[in-house]
């Protein structure tokens, strides 16, 4: 008896969801095993993971990761692997800090329309910065032939240290009580809606109300996530660049054969992807982060890396991005809840991320191939 | 201090840095010479350095740390080589996944050792080992060079990297060859990464995974065309740049983050020079690097 790998003649109906479920289960089981090995209780561990899927903390991460997942989808569809969202995320915050704290700071005498204009300008400039940062890797890949994966990864470090320098230098806050960070974003520019809800004493009802509160608090994010997803859908379904990116991913030779400049397509894919990361970045900064703390590489929540998982787990299907973002957010939440050494769940998150991606990357060949047993 | 003393001190200081970058880049190069794309390098670097610390603290010997790190990463290299050769899967995706997993495993393995002993300095290599470590690294590099250039196994490794299908039709066992390259390459990487914590830094921190030194070793390999001999001066230059960056920064009043930034800018610049000039042909990667090796029917 032997196993053979053969190409599928027709796609399997359930293989994609099956791979996703298997990947998730493997990741969770691996983390649970590791935690059990170092003394955690298996049932507690699994309950913690399960509970993490229904806590209100997932709302924020899910919305942000939906935006970032869409951004990465733009380049991934073209087999252009933008793994530099982490750097693009922080580089895009640079102009926002400058605009909101130095160029157009808010004061009691500021006209009301300044609030809207500054927020819109911040989002626009962040998108441009994200696009420019992404375009550097795009140009190196398209015109020089350097693989975009190491370049985008190395540029993440460049972005970290660049932002650090700005925090230490021109962006260092004046009202920071000795901390090395930027000043807080003025309240007028914050993209969040704070509401107070009375506790009822009923655990179920209070949990539900917490969810409502989180959704209201991040209402602008909901809107932004919908817009970013819509924009991504329009790009892929109604624009020539979207079509070119899709062909670049599936059949780059065909693209060249019909006279399309593949290099421009690569460049555009990375720039577009970076610009959407920039938009997400603006929403993140204006709605939640509100300041940059030194050193940024130790403060980051690694959303840029988590977004890779979101895009891959969605099987590069736009409708699955929010679902994938929800799952990844919940797992991140689980990682935080399962602190092993008081490190903030960093290790659990990384292992979850790595093992899910590893299983997924290994099993993904089953979408095009099948394994048969022959005598 | 006399010039001789200064040079001798510099060599002793730089030896572990050189050994770290050289061996990690050398192992990575050997792996890639067989056509296997290694994007796991940064995670393996951190994981290897953490395992070495844990093993050194547990045994009380840095040599055990290096050996254990080499063995564990060797097993990982075999697993990766197996998956990448046996199944039609993306080398890039597998490598990146392994990178994250390596970070996570590295933290889990390394942290208890730090909690247990605080400082790892007494479990690290003493300064007297510096020259020996450098000499061993050079000897390993020379051996790899001889194997790659003058032996049947070396020819098979190179053939698998250039065209595994043609190699297979000429009688090369592609899987076995890649498994050997994976095992030896990753073992060398593991040993090299152990020198990072046990000989160079003599310090371990969970946040070290954000340093990105694995990517600098990746650049060293790329800019030297994955050639074991050419790797030596380039490892020395990059190692020196990283080792002296803070000292030079302090000398000229430059911020620490500028000094941290310089190696990454240098890495991008080095890549640009290699790819935008005629060096591209000389330093070209193996033709089948990262390409899926699939024959219509495969026994697994």
PDB file of C-alpha atoms in Angstrom, chain B residues 53-256:
ATOM      1  CA  UNK B  53      20.485  28.953  26.971  1.00  0.00           C
ATOM      2  CA  UNK B  54      18.064  26.468  28.493  1.00  0.00           C
ATOM      3  CA  UNK B  55      20.371  23.513  27.822  1.00  0.00           C
ATOM      4  CA  UNK B  56      23.447  25.373  29.059  1.00  0.00           C
ATOM      5  CA  UNK B  57      21.721  26.366  32.292  1.00  0.00           C
ATOM      6  CA  UNK B  58      20.346  22.854  32.804  1.00  0.00           C
ATOM      7  CA  UNK B  59      23.687  21.151  32.195  1.00  0.00           C
ATOM      8  CA  UNK B  60      26.031  23.859  33.385  1.00  0.00           C
ATOM      9  CA  UNK B  61      27.971  23.671  30.131  1.00  0.00           C
ATOM     10  CA  UNK B  62      27.784  26.000  27.124  1.00  0.00           C
ATOM     11  CA  UNK B  63      29.027  23.207  24.878  1.00  0.00           C
ATOM     12  CA  UNK B  64      25.953  21.147  25.749  1.00  0.00           C
ATOM     13  CA  UNK B  65      23.878  24.254  24.946  1.00  0.00           C
ATOM     14  CA  UNK B  66      25.401  24.485  21.484  1.00  0.00           C
ATOM     15  CA  UNK B  67      25.044  20.757  20.809  1.00  0.00           C
ATOM     16  CA  UNK B  68      21.408  20.622  21.950  1.00  0.00           C
ATOM     17  CA  UNK B  69      20.535  23.717  19.902  1.00  0.00           C
ATOM     18  CA  UNK B  70      22.177  22.128  16.861  1.00  0.00           C
ATOM     19  CA  UNK B  71      20.319  18.831  17.335  1.00  0.00           C
ATOM     20  CA  UNK B  72      16.890  20.419  17.827  1.00  0.00           C
ATOM     21  CA  UNK B  73      17.256  22.750  14.862  1.00  0.00           C
ATOM     22  CA  UNK B  74      18.608  19.848  12.804  1.00  0.00           C
ATOM     23  CA  UNK B  75      15.370  17.933  13.437  1.00  0.00           C
ATOM     24  CA  UNK B  76      13.438  20.996  12.415  1.00  0.00           C
ATOM     25  CA  UNK B  77      15.493  21.310   9.240  1.00  0.00           C
ATOM     26  CA  UNK B  78      14.773  17.690   8.368  1.00  0.00           C
ATOM     27  CA  UNK B  79      11.049  18.250   8.935  1.00  0.00           C
ATOM     28  CA  UNK B  80      11.001  21.376   6.785  1.00  0.00           C
ATOM     29  CA  UNK B  81      13.042  19.743   4.015  1.00  0.00           C
ATOM     30  CA  UNK B  82      10.696  16.766   4.066  1.00  0.00           C
ATOM     31  CA  UNK B  83       7.533  18.877   3.839  1.00  0.00           C
ATOM     32  CA  UNK B  84       8.934  21.168   1.154  1.00  0.00           C
ATOM     33  CA  UNK B  85      10.149  18.306  -1.024  1.00  0.00           C
ATOM     34  CA  UNK B  86       7.487  15.689  -0.484  1.00  0.00           C
ATOM     35  CA  UNK B  87       4.406  17.848  -0.778  1.00  0.00           C
ATOM     36  CA  UNK B  88       3.532  20.501  -3.356  1.00  0.00           C
ATOM     37  CA  UNK B  89       3.413  23.294  -0.795  1.00  0.00           C
ATOM     38  CA  UNK B  90       4.650  26.878  -0.623  1.00  0.00           C
ATOM     39  CA  UNK B  91       8.161  27.113   0.812  1.00  0.00           C
ATOM     40  CA  UNK B  92       7.539  30.740   1.724  1.00  0.00           C
ATOM     41  CA  UNK B  93       4.361  30.076   3.694  1.00  0.00           C
ATOM     42  CA  UNK B  94       5.902  27.155   5.580  1.00  0.00           C
ATOM     43  CA  UNK B  95       8.989  29.197   6.394  1.00  0.00           C
ATOM     44  CA  UNK B  96       7.072  32.217   7.667  1.00  0.00           C
ATOM     45  CA  UNK B  97       4.849  29.970   9.782  1.00  0.00           C
ATOM     46  CA  UNK B  98       7.927  28.367  11.262  1.00  0.00           C
ATOM     47  CA  UNK B  99       9.321  31.814  11.983  1.00  0.00           C
ATOM     48  CA  UNK B 100       6.375  32.653  14.260  1.00  0.00           C
ATOM     49  CA  UNK B 101       6.436  29.216  15.838  1.00  0.00           C
ATOM     50  CA  UNK B 102      10.163  29.604  16.459  1.00  0.00           C
ATOM     51  CA  UNK B 103       9.586  32.898  18.277  1.00  0.00           C
ATOM     52  CA  UNK B 104       6.901  31.339  20.489  1.00  0.00           C
ATOM     53  CA  UNK B 105       8.836  28.158  21.258  1.00  0.00           C
ATOM     54  CA  UNK B 106      11.952  30.220  21.911  1.00  0.00           C
ATOM     55  CA  UNK B 107      10.179  32.276  24.581  1.00  0.00           C
ATOM     56  CA  UNK B 108       8.642  29.225  26.239  1.00  0.00           C
ATOM     57  CA  UNK B 109      11.959  27.380  26.293  1.00  0.00           C
ATOM     58  CA  UNK B 110      14.181  30.274  27.285  1.00  0.00           C
ATOM     59  CA  UNK B 111      12.141  32.065  29.927  1.00  0.00           C
ATOM     60  CA  UNK B 112      12.280  29.438  32.690  1.00  0.00           C
ATOM     61  CA  UNK B 113      16.088  29.444  32.443  1.00  0.00           C
ATOM     62  CA  UNK B 114      16.164  33.186  32.968  1.00  0.00           C
ATOM     63  CA  UNK B 115      13.758  32.953  35.868  1.00  0.00           C
ATOM     64  CA  UNK B 116      15.928  30.248  37.385  1.00  0.00           C
ATOM     65  CA  UNK B 117      19.318  31.922  37.160  1.00  0.00           C
ATOM     66  CA  UNK B 118      18.786  35.586  36.319  1.00  0.00           C
ATOM     67  CA  UNK B 119      22.074  36.147  34.532  1.00  0.00           C
ATOM     68  CA  UNK B 120      23.349  33.475  32.149  1.00  0.00           C
ATOM     69  CA  UNK B 121      26.900  34.841  32.106  1.00  0.00           C
ATOM     70  CA  UNK B 122      28.315  32.021  34.232  1.00  0.00           C
ATOM     71  CA  UNK B 123      26.875  29.414  31.833  1.00  0.00           C
ATOM     72  CA  UNK B 124      28.295  31.127  28.760  1.00  0.00           C
ATOM     73  CA  UNK B 125      31.583  30.593  26.921  1.00  0.00           C
ATOM     74  CA  UNK B 126      34.523  32.361  28.499  1.00  0.00           C
ATOM     75  CA  UNK B 127      36.664  34.796  26.500  1.00  0.00           C
ATOM     76  CA  UNK B 128      39.274  32.085  26.119  1.00  0.00           C
ATOM     77  CA  UNK B 129      36.878  30.289  23.797  1.00  0.00           C
ATOM     78  CA  UNK B 130      36.591  33.199  21.335  1.00  0.00           C
ATOM     79  CA  UNK B 131      39.424  32.217  19.019  1.00  0.00           C
ATOM     80  CA  UNK B 132      38.465  28.536  19.166  1.00  0.00           C
ATOM     81  CA  UNK B 133      34.870  29.392  18.213  1.00  0.00           C
ATOM     82  CA  UNK B 134      36.088  31.477  15.295  1.00  0.00           C
ATOM     83  CA  UNK B 135      38.481  28.752  14.154  1.00  0.00           C
ATOM     84  CA  UNK B 136      35.811  26.051  14.399  1.00  0.00           C
ATOM     85  CA  UNK B 137      33.404  28.239  12.407  1.00  0.00           C
ATOM     86  CA  UNK B 138      35.980  28.758   9.668  1.00  0.00           C
ATOM     87  CA  UNK B 139      36.753  25.036   9.638  1.00  0.00           C
ATOM     88  CA  UNK B 140      33.058  24.199   9.281  1.00  0.00           C
ATOM     89  CA  UNK B 141      32.768  26.722   6.454  1.00  0.00           C
ATOM     90  CA  UNK B 142      35.801  25.296   4.659  1.00  0.00           C
ATOM     91  CA  UNK B 143      34.417  21.764   5.029  1.00  0.00           C
ATOM     92  CA  UNK B 144      31.049  22.809   3.621  1.00  0.00           C
ATOM     93  CA  UNK B 145      32.825  24.510   0.730  1.00  0.00           C
ATOM     94  CA  UNK B 146      34.848  21.381  -0.050  1.00  0.00           C
ATOM     95  CA  UNK B 147      31.754  19.176   0.166  1.00  0.00           C
ATOM     96  CA  UNK B 148      29.739  21.464  -2.069  1.00  0.00           C
ATOM     97  CA  UNK B 149      32.465  21.895  -4.651  1.00  0.00           C
ATOM     98  CA  UNK B 150      34.354  18.623  -4.770  1.00  0.00           C
ATOM     99  CA  UNK B 151      32.088  15.792  -3.667  1.00  0.00           C
ATOM    100  CA  UNK B 152      29.246  13.846  -5.234  1.00  0.00           C
ATOM    101  CA  UNK B 153      26.955  14.906  -2.410  1.00  0.00           C
ATOM    102  CA  UNK B 154      27.791  18.562  -3.047  1.00  0.00           C
ATOM    103  CA  UNK B 155      27.062  18.175  -6.739  1.00  0.00           C
ATOM    104  CA  UNK B 156      23.749  16.511  -5.880  1.00  0.00           C
ATOM    105  CA  UNK B 157      22.836  19.373  -3.508  1.00  0.00           C
ATOM    106  CA  UNK B 158      23.616  21.963  -6.171  1.00  0.00           C
ATOM    107  CA  UNK B 159      21.736  19.964  -8.807  1.00  0.00           C
ATOM    108  CA  UNK B 160      18.665  19.797  -6.565  1.00  0.00           C
ATOM    109  CA  UNK B 161      18.817  23.565  -6.236  1.00  0.00           C
ATOM    110  CA  UNK B 162      19.196  24.233  -9.937  1.00  0.00           C
ATOM    111  CA  UNK B 163      16.828  21.643 -11.390  1.00  0.00           C
ATOM    112  CA  UNK B 164      15.520  18.881  -9.128  1.00  0.00           C
ATOM    113  CA  UNK B 165      13.637  17.180 -11.973  1.00  0.00           C
ATOM    114  CA  UNK B 166      16.790  16.888 -14.079  1.00  0.00           C
ATOM    115  CA  UNK B 167      18.741  15.770 -11.011  1.00  0.00           C
ATOM    116  CA  UNK B 168      16.156  13.102 -10.323  1.00  0.00           C
ATOM    117  CA  UNK B 169      16.283  11.802 -13.902  1.00  0.00           C
ATOM    118  CA  UNK B 170      20.073  11.550 -13.576  1.00  0.00           C
ATOM    119  CA  UNK B 171      19.659   9.318 -10.540  1.00  0.00           C
ATOM    120  CA  UNK B 172      19.901  11.786  -7.678  1.00  0.00           C
ATOM    121  CA  UNK B 173      17.606  10.999  -4.785  1.00  0.00           C
ATOM    122  CA  UNK B 174      16.183  14.499  -4.413  1.00  0.00           C
ATOM    123  CA  UNK B 175      14.438  13.827  -1.123  1.00  0.00           C
ATOM    124  CA  UNK B 176      17.439  12.229   0.537  1.00  0.00           C
ATOM    125  CA  UNK B 177      19.763  14.962  -0.727  1.00  0.00           C
ATOM    126  CA  UNK B 178      17.485  17.697   0.549  1.00  0.00           C
ATOM    127  CA  UNK B 179      17.036  15.949   3.880  1.00  0.00           C
ATOM    128  CA  UNK B 180      20.816  15.908   4.304  1.00  0.00           C
ATOM    129  CA  UNK B 181      21.089  19.574   3.302  1.00  0.00           C
ATOM    130  CA  UNK B 182      18.228  20.409   5.682  1.00  0.00           C
ATOM    131  CA  UNK B 183      19.756  18.481   8.566  1.00  0.00           C
ATOM    132  CA  UNK B 184      23.295  19.789   8.175  1.00  0.00           C
ATOM    133  CA  UNK B 185      22.224  23.312   7.254  1.00  0.00           C
ATOM    134  CA  UNK B 186      19.883  23.742  10.200  1.00  0.00           C
ATOM    135  CA  UNK B 187      22.327  22.094  12.613  1.00  0.00           C
ATOM    136  CA  UNK B 188      24.920  24.688  11.590  1.00  0.00           C
ATOM    137  CA  UNK B 189      22.312  27.434  12.006  1.00  0.00           C
ATOM    138  CA  UNK B 190      21.442  26.116  15.453  1.00  0.00           C
ATOM    139  CA  UNK B 191      25.079  26.048  16.517  1.00  0.00           C
ATOM    140  CA  UNK B 192      25.582  29.566  15.177  1.00  0.00           C
ATOM    141  CA  UNK B 193      22.527  30.901  16.976  1.00  0.00           C
ATOM    142  CA  UNK B 194      23.776  29.360  20.239  1.00  0.00           C
ATOM    143  CA  UNK B 195      26.849  31.571  20.003  1.00  0.00           C
ATOM    144  CA  UNK B 196      24.596  34.614  19.922  1.00  0.00           C
ATOM    145  CA  UNK B 197      23.465  34.098  23.500  1.00  0.00           C
ATOM    146  CA  UNK B 198      26.283  31.984  24.928  1.00  0.00           C
ATOM    147  CA  UNK B 199      29.338  33.682  23.443  1.00  0.00           C
ATOM    148  CA  UNK B 200      28.382  37.127  22.156  1.00  0.00           C
ATOM    149  CA  UNK B 201      25.563  38.616  24.258  1.00  0.00           C
ATOM    150  CA  UNK B 202      25.848  36.360  27.325  1.00  0.00           C
ATOM    151  CA  UNK B 203      22.310  37.520  27.966  1.00  0.00           C
ATOM    152  CA  UNK B 204      18.842  36.326  27.027  1.00  0.00           C
ATOM    153  CA  UNK B 205      15.657  38.301  26.883  1.00  0.00           C
ATOM    154  CA  UNK B 206      12.253  37.256  25.523  1.00  0.00           C
ATOM    155  CA  UNK B 207      12.084  40.451  23.529  1.00  0.00           C
ATOM    156  CA  UNK B 208      15.262  39.483  21.658  1.00  0.00           C
ATOM    157  CA  UNK B 209      13.012  38.007  19.019  1.00  0.00           C
ATOM    158  CA  UNK B 210      12.280  41.532  17.852  1.00  0.00           C
ATOM    159  CA  UNK B 211      15.958  42.189  17.045  1.00  0.00           C
ATOM    160  CA  UNK B 212      15.684  40.791  13.510  1.00  0.00           C
ATOM    161  CA  UNK B 213      19.280  39.525  13.419  1.00  0.00           C
ATOM    162  CA  UNK B 214      18.124  36.413  11.569  1.00  0.00           C
ATOM    163  CA  UNK B 215      17.111  38.666   8.705  1.00  0.00           C
ATOM    164  CA  UNK B 216      20.535  40.258   8.734  1.00  0.00           C
ATOM    165  CA  UNK B 217      22.070  36.771   8.440  1.00  0.00           C
ATOM    166  CA  UNK B 218      19.638  36.196   5.562  1.00  0.00           C
ATOM    167  CA  UNK B 219      21.049  39.312   3.899  1.00  0.00           C
ATOM    168  CA  UNK B 220      24.620  38.165   4.540  1.00  0.00           C
ATOM    169  CA  UNK B 221      23.846  34.891   2.727  1.00  0.00           C
ATOM    170  CA  UNK B 222      22.053  36.637  -0.114  1.00  0.00           C
ATOM    171  CA  UNK B 223      24.778  39.201  -0.727  1.00  0.00           C
ATOM    172  CA  UNK B 224      27.524  36.600  -0.734  1.00  0.00           C
ATOM    173  CA  UNK B 225      25.759  34.384  -3.243  1.00  0.00           C
ATOM    174  CA  UNK B 226      25.481  31.642  -0.597  1.00  0.00           C
ATOM    175  CA  UNK B 227      29.180  30.900  -1.106  1.00  0.00           C
ATOM    176  CA  UNK B 228      30.859  29.513   2.058  1.00  0.00           C
ATOM    177  CA  UNK B 229      34.108  31.415   1.465  1.00  0.00           C
ATOM    178  CA  UNK B 230      32.590  34.719   0.300  1.00  0.00           C
ATOM    179  CA  UNK B 231      30.364  34.561   3.368  1.00  0.00           C
ATOM    180  CA  UNK B 232      33.382  35.031   5.636  1.00  0.00           C
ATOM    181  CA  UNK B 233      34.322  38.655   4.879  1.00  0.00           C
ATOM    182  CA  UNK B 234      30.683  39.699   4.540  1.00  0.00           C
ATOM    183  CA  UNK B 235      29.813  38.136   7.907  1.00  0.00           C
ATOM    184  CA  UNK B 236      32.750  39.980   9.397  1.00  0.00           C
ATOM    185  CA  UNK B 237      31.628  43.295   7.910  1.00  0.00           C
ATOM    186  CA  UNK B 238      27.994  42.901   9.028  1.00  0.00           C
ATOM    187  CA  UNK B 239      29.050  41.494  12.390  1.00  0.00           C
ATOM    188  CA  UNK B 240      31.434  44.392  12.886  1.00  0.00           C
ATOM    189  CA  UNK B 241      28.782  46.882  11.868  1.00  0.00           C
ATOM    190  CA  UNK B 242      26.350  45.494  14.410  1.00  0.00           C
ATOM    191  CA  UNK B 243      28.888  45.020  17.161  1.00  0.00           C
ATOM    192  CA  UNK B 244      30.463  48.452  16.887  1.00  0.00           C
ATOM    193  CA  UNK B 245      27.352  50.417  15.941  1.00  0.00           C
ATOM    194  CA  UNK B 246      26.498  51.448  19.476  1.00  0.00           C
ATOM    195  CA  UNK B 247      30.130  52.199  20.340  1.00  0.00           C
ATOM    196  CA  UNK B 248      30.516  54.325  17.202  1.00  0.00           C
ATOM    197  CA  UNK B 249      27.176  55.928  17.978  1.00  0.00           C
ATOM    198  CA  UNK B 250      28.309  56.885  21.466  1.00  0.00           C
ATOM    199  CA  UNK B 251      31.616  58.163  20.064  1.00  0.00           C
ATOM    200  CA  UNK B 252      29.832  60.500  17.670  1.00  0.00           C
ATOM    201  CA  UNK B 253      26.815  61.247  19.859  1.00  0.00           C
ATOM    202  CA  UNK B 254      24.403  59.366  17.645  1.00  0.00           C
ATOM    203  CA  UNK B 255      21.124  58.032  19.060  1.00  0.00           C
ATOM    204  CA  UNK B 256      20.980  54.307  19.841  1.00  0.00           C
TER     205      UNK B 256
END
